[in-house]
Short mmCIF file of C-alpha atoms in Angstrom, two decimals:
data_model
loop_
_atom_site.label_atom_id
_atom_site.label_comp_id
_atom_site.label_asym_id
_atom_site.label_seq_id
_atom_site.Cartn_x
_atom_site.Cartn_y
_atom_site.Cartn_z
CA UNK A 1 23.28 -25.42 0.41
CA UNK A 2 21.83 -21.93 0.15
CA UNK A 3 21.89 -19.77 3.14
CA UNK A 4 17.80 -19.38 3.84
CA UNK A 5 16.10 -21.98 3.02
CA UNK A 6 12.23 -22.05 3.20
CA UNK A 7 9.50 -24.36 2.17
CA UNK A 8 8.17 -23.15 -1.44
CA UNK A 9 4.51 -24.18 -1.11
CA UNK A 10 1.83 -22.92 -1.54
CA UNK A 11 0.24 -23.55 1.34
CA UNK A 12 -3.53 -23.61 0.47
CA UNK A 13 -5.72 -23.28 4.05
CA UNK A 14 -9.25 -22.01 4.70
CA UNK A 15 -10.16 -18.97 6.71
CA UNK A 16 -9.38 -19.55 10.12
CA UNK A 17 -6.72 -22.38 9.87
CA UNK A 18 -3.65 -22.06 11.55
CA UNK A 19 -0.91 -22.06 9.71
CA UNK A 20 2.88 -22.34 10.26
CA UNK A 21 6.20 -21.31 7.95
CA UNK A 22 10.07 -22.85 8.76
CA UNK A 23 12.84 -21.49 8.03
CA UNK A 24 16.40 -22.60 8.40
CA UNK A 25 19.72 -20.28 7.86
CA UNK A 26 23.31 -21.32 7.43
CA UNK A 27 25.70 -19.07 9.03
CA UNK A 28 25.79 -19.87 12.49
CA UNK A 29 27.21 -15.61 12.82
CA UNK A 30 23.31 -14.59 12.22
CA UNK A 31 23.10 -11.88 14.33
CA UNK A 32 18.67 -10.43 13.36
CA UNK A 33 15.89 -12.43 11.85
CA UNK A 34 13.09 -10.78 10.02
CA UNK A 35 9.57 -11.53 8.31
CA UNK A 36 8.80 -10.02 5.32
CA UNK A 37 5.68 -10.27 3.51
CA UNK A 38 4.99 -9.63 -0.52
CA UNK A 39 2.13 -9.28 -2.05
CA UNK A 40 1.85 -10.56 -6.17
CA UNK A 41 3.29 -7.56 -8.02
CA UNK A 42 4.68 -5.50 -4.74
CA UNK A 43 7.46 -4.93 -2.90
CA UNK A 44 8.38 -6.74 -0.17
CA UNK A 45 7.25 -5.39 3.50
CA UNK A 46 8.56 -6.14 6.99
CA UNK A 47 5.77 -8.09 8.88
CA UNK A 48 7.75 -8.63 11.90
CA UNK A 49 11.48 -8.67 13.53
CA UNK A 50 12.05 -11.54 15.18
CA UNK A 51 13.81 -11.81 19.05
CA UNK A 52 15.73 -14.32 20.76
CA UNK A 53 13.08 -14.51 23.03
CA UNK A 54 10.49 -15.20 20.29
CA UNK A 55 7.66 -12.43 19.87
CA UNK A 56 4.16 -12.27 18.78
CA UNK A 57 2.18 -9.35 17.17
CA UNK A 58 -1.59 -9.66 16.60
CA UNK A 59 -1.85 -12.94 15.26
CA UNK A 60 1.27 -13.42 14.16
CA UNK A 61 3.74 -15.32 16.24
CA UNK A 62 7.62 -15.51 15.28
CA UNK A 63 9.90 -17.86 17.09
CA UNK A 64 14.21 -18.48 16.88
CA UNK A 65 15.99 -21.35 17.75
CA UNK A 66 19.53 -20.59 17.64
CA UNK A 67 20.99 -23.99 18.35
CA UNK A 68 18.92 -25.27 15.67
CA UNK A 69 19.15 -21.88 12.85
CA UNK A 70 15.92 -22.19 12.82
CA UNK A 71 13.27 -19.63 13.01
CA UNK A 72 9.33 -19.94 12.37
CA UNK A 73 5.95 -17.68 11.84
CA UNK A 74 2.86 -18.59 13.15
CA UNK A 75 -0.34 -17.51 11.84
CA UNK A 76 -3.42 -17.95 14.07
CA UNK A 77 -7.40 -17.48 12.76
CA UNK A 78 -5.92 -16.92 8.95
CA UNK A 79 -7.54 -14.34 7.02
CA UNK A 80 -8.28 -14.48 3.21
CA UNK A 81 -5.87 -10.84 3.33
CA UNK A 82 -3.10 -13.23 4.49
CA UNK A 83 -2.39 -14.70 1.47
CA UNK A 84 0.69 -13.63 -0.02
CA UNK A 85 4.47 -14.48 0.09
CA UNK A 86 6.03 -14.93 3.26
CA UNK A 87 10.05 -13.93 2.84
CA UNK A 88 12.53 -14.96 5.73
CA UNK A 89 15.38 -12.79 5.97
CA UNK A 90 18.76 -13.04 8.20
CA UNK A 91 21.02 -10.47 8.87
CA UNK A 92 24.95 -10.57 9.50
CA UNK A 93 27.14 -7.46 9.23
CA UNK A 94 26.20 -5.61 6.90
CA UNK A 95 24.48 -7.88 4.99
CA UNK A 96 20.43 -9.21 4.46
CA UNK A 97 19.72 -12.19 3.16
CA UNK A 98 16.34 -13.51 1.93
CA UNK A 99 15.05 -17.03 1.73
CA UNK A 100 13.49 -17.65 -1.51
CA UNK A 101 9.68 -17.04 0.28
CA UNK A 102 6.96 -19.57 1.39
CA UNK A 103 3.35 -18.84 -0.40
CA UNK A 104 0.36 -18.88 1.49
CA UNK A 105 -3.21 -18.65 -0.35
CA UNK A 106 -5.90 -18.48 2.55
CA UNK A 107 -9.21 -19.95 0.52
CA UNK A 108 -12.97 -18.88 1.30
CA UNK B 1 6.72 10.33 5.44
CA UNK B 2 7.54 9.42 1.87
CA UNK B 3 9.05 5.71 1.83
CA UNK B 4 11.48 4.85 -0.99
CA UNK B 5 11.16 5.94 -4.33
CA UNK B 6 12.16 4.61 -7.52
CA UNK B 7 11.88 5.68 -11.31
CA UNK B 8 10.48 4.94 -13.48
CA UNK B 9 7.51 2.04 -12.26
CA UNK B 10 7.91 0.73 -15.46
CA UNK B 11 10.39 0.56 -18.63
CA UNK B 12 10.13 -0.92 -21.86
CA UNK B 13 13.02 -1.21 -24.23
CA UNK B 14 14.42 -2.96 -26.99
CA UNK B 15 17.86 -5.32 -26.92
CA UNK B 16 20.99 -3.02 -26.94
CA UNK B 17 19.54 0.25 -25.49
CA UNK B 18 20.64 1.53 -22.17
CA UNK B 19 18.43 1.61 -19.46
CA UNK B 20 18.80 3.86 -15.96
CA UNK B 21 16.71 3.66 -13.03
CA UNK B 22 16.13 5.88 -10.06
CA UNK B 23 16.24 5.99 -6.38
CA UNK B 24 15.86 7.95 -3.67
CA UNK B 25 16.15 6.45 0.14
CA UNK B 26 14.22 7.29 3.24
CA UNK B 27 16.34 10.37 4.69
CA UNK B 28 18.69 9.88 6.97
CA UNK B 29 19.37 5.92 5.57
CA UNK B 30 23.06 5.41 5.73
CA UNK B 31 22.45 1.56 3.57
CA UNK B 32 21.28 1.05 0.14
CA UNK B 33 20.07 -1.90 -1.36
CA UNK B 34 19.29 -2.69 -5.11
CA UNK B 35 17.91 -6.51 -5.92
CA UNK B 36 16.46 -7.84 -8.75
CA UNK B 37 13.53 -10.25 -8.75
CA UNK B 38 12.41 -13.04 -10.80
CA UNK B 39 10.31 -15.87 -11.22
CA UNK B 40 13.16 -18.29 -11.56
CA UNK B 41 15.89 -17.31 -9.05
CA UNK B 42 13.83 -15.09 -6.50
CA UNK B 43 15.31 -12.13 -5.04
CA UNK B 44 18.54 -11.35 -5.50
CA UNK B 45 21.09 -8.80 -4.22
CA UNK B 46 22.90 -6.88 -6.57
CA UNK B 47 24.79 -4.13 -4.48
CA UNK B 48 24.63 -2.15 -1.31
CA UNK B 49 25.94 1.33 -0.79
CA UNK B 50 26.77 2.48 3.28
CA UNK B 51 27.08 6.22 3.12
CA UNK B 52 27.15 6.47 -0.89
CA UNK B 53 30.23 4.17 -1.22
CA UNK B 54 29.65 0.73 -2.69
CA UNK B 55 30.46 -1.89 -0.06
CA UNK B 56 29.62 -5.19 -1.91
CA UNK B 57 28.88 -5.41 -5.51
CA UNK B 58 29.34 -8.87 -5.46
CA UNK B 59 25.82 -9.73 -6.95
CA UNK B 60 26.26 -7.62 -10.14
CA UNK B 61 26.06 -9.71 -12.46
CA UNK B 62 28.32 -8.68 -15.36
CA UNK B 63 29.88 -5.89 -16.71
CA UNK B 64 26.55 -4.43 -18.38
CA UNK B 65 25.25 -3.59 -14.95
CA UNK B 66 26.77 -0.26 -13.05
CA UNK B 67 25.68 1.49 -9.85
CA UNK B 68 26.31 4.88 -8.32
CA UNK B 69 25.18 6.62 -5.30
CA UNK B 70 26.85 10.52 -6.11
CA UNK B 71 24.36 11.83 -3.10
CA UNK B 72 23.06 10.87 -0.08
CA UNK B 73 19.14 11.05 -1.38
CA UNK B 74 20.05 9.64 -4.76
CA UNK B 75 21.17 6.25 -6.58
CA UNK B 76 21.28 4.99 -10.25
CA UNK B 77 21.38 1.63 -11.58
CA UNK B 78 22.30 1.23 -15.28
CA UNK B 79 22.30 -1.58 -17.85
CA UNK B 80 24.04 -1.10 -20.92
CA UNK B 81 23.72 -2.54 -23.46
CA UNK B 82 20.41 -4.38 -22.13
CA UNK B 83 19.52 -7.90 -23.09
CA UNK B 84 16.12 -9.38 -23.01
CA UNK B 85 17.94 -11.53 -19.99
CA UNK B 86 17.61 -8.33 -17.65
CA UNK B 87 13.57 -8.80 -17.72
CA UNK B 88 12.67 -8.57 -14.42
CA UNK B 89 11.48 -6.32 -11.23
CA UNK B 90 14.50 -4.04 -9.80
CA UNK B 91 13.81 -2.91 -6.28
CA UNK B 92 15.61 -0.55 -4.54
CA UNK B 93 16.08 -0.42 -0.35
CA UNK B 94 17.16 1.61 2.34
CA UNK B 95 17.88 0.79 6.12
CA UNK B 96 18.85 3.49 8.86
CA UNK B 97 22.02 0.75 9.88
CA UNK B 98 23.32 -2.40 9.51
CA UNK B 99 21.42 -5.77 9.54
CA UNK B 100 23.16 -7.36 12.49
CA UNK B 101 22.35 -4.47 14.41
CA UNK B 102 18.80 -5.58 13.76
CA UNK B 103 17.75 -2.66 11.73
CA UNK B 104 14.93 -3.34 9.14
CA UNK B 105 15.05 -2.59 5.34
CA UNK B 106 12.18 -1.05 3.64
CA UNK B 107 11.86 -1.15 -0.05
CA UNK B 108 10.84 0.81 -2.94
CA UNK B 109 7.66 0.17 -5.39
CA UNK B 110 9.77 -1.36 -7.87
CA UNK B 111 10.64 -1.06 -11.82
CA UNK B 112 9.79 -3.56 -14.07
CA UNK B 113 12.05 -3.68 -16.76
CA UNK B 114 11.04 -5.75 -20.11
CA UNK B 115 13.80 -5.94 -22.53
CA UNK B 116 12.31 -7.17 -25.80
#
């Protein structure tokens, strides 16, 4: 089983949809939760940190279920600049690890 | 601020040649990160430096591959000899502390190596 696992996709929505990405990790010792997001042919970028608490920026809502080692991304009123690669990464010690990314492509 | 930067954006080079590339953190980041990226087995980590010494080198994949960090602002990565296997996008990244301290890693533009 690999430590981040993420649906592949693509998720194909139109503009406006609401659209939401899963995530499950392994190691129960998790200790942060990120978003990234990467564009074709970029580097990957940090679209959010993700709290205990769950937290929400703009449109963008993250939640984390411990007891479950799950964590999620909402994306509210989608925008065609949305589409892109959504990467969940868990951190533990010193270490980050990436899921293998979810693909959104928001359509006109 | 300048972000990370890596060298060269892209390289092309034939089987057998030996291939270096470049990076310089965000001052004042204690970690560094290089991963490699491709189609078929996504993003991978290759080695991480915490204040220029090599912590976990775990994800090198063979001999071939050989990392150094001889400065604070400064890391290599080197294949040699390359094989067209090594084809893919190397990224380089840089955090101010450790990931279960929640700190967030921002990468580099990239290289894209093509080994023909």
């Amino acid at each position: 089983r690999k430590e981040v696992e993420q649906d592949p996709g693509p998720f194909n929505v139109p503009e406006g949809a609401t659209v939401a990405f899963n995530c499950t990790y392994s190691n129960s010792a998790s200790q942060s939760f990120f978003w990234y997001r990467q564009d074709c042919r970029k580097e990957p970028k940090l679209l959010m940190s993700v709290y205990s608490s769950g937290n929400e920026d703009g449109r963008f809502t993250a939640q984390l279920n411990r007891a479950s080692q799950y964590i999620s991304l909402l994306i509210r009123d989608s925008k065609l600049s949305d589409s892109a690669t959504y990467l969940c990464v868990v951190g533990y010690g010193q270490n980050f690890v990436f899921g293998p990314g979810t693909r959104l492509s928001v359509l006109p | 601020d300048a972000g990370v930067i890596q060298s060269p954006r892209h390289e092309v080079t034939e089987m057998g040649q030996e291939v270096t590339l470049r990076c310089k953190p965000i001052s004042g980041h204690d970690y560094l990160f290089w991963y490699r990226q491709t189609m078929m087995r996504g993003l991978e980590l290759l080695i991480y430096f915490n204040n220029n010494v090599p912590i976990d080198d775990s994800g090198m994949p063979e001999d071939r591959f050989s990392a150094k960090m001889p400065n604070a602002s400064f890391s290599t990565l080197k294949i040699q000899p390359s094989e067209p296997r090594d084809s893919a996008v190397y990224f380089c990244a840089s955090s101010l502390g450790p990931a279960g301290l929640s700190y967030e890693q921002y990468f580099g533009p990239g290289t894209r190596l093509t080994v023909t």
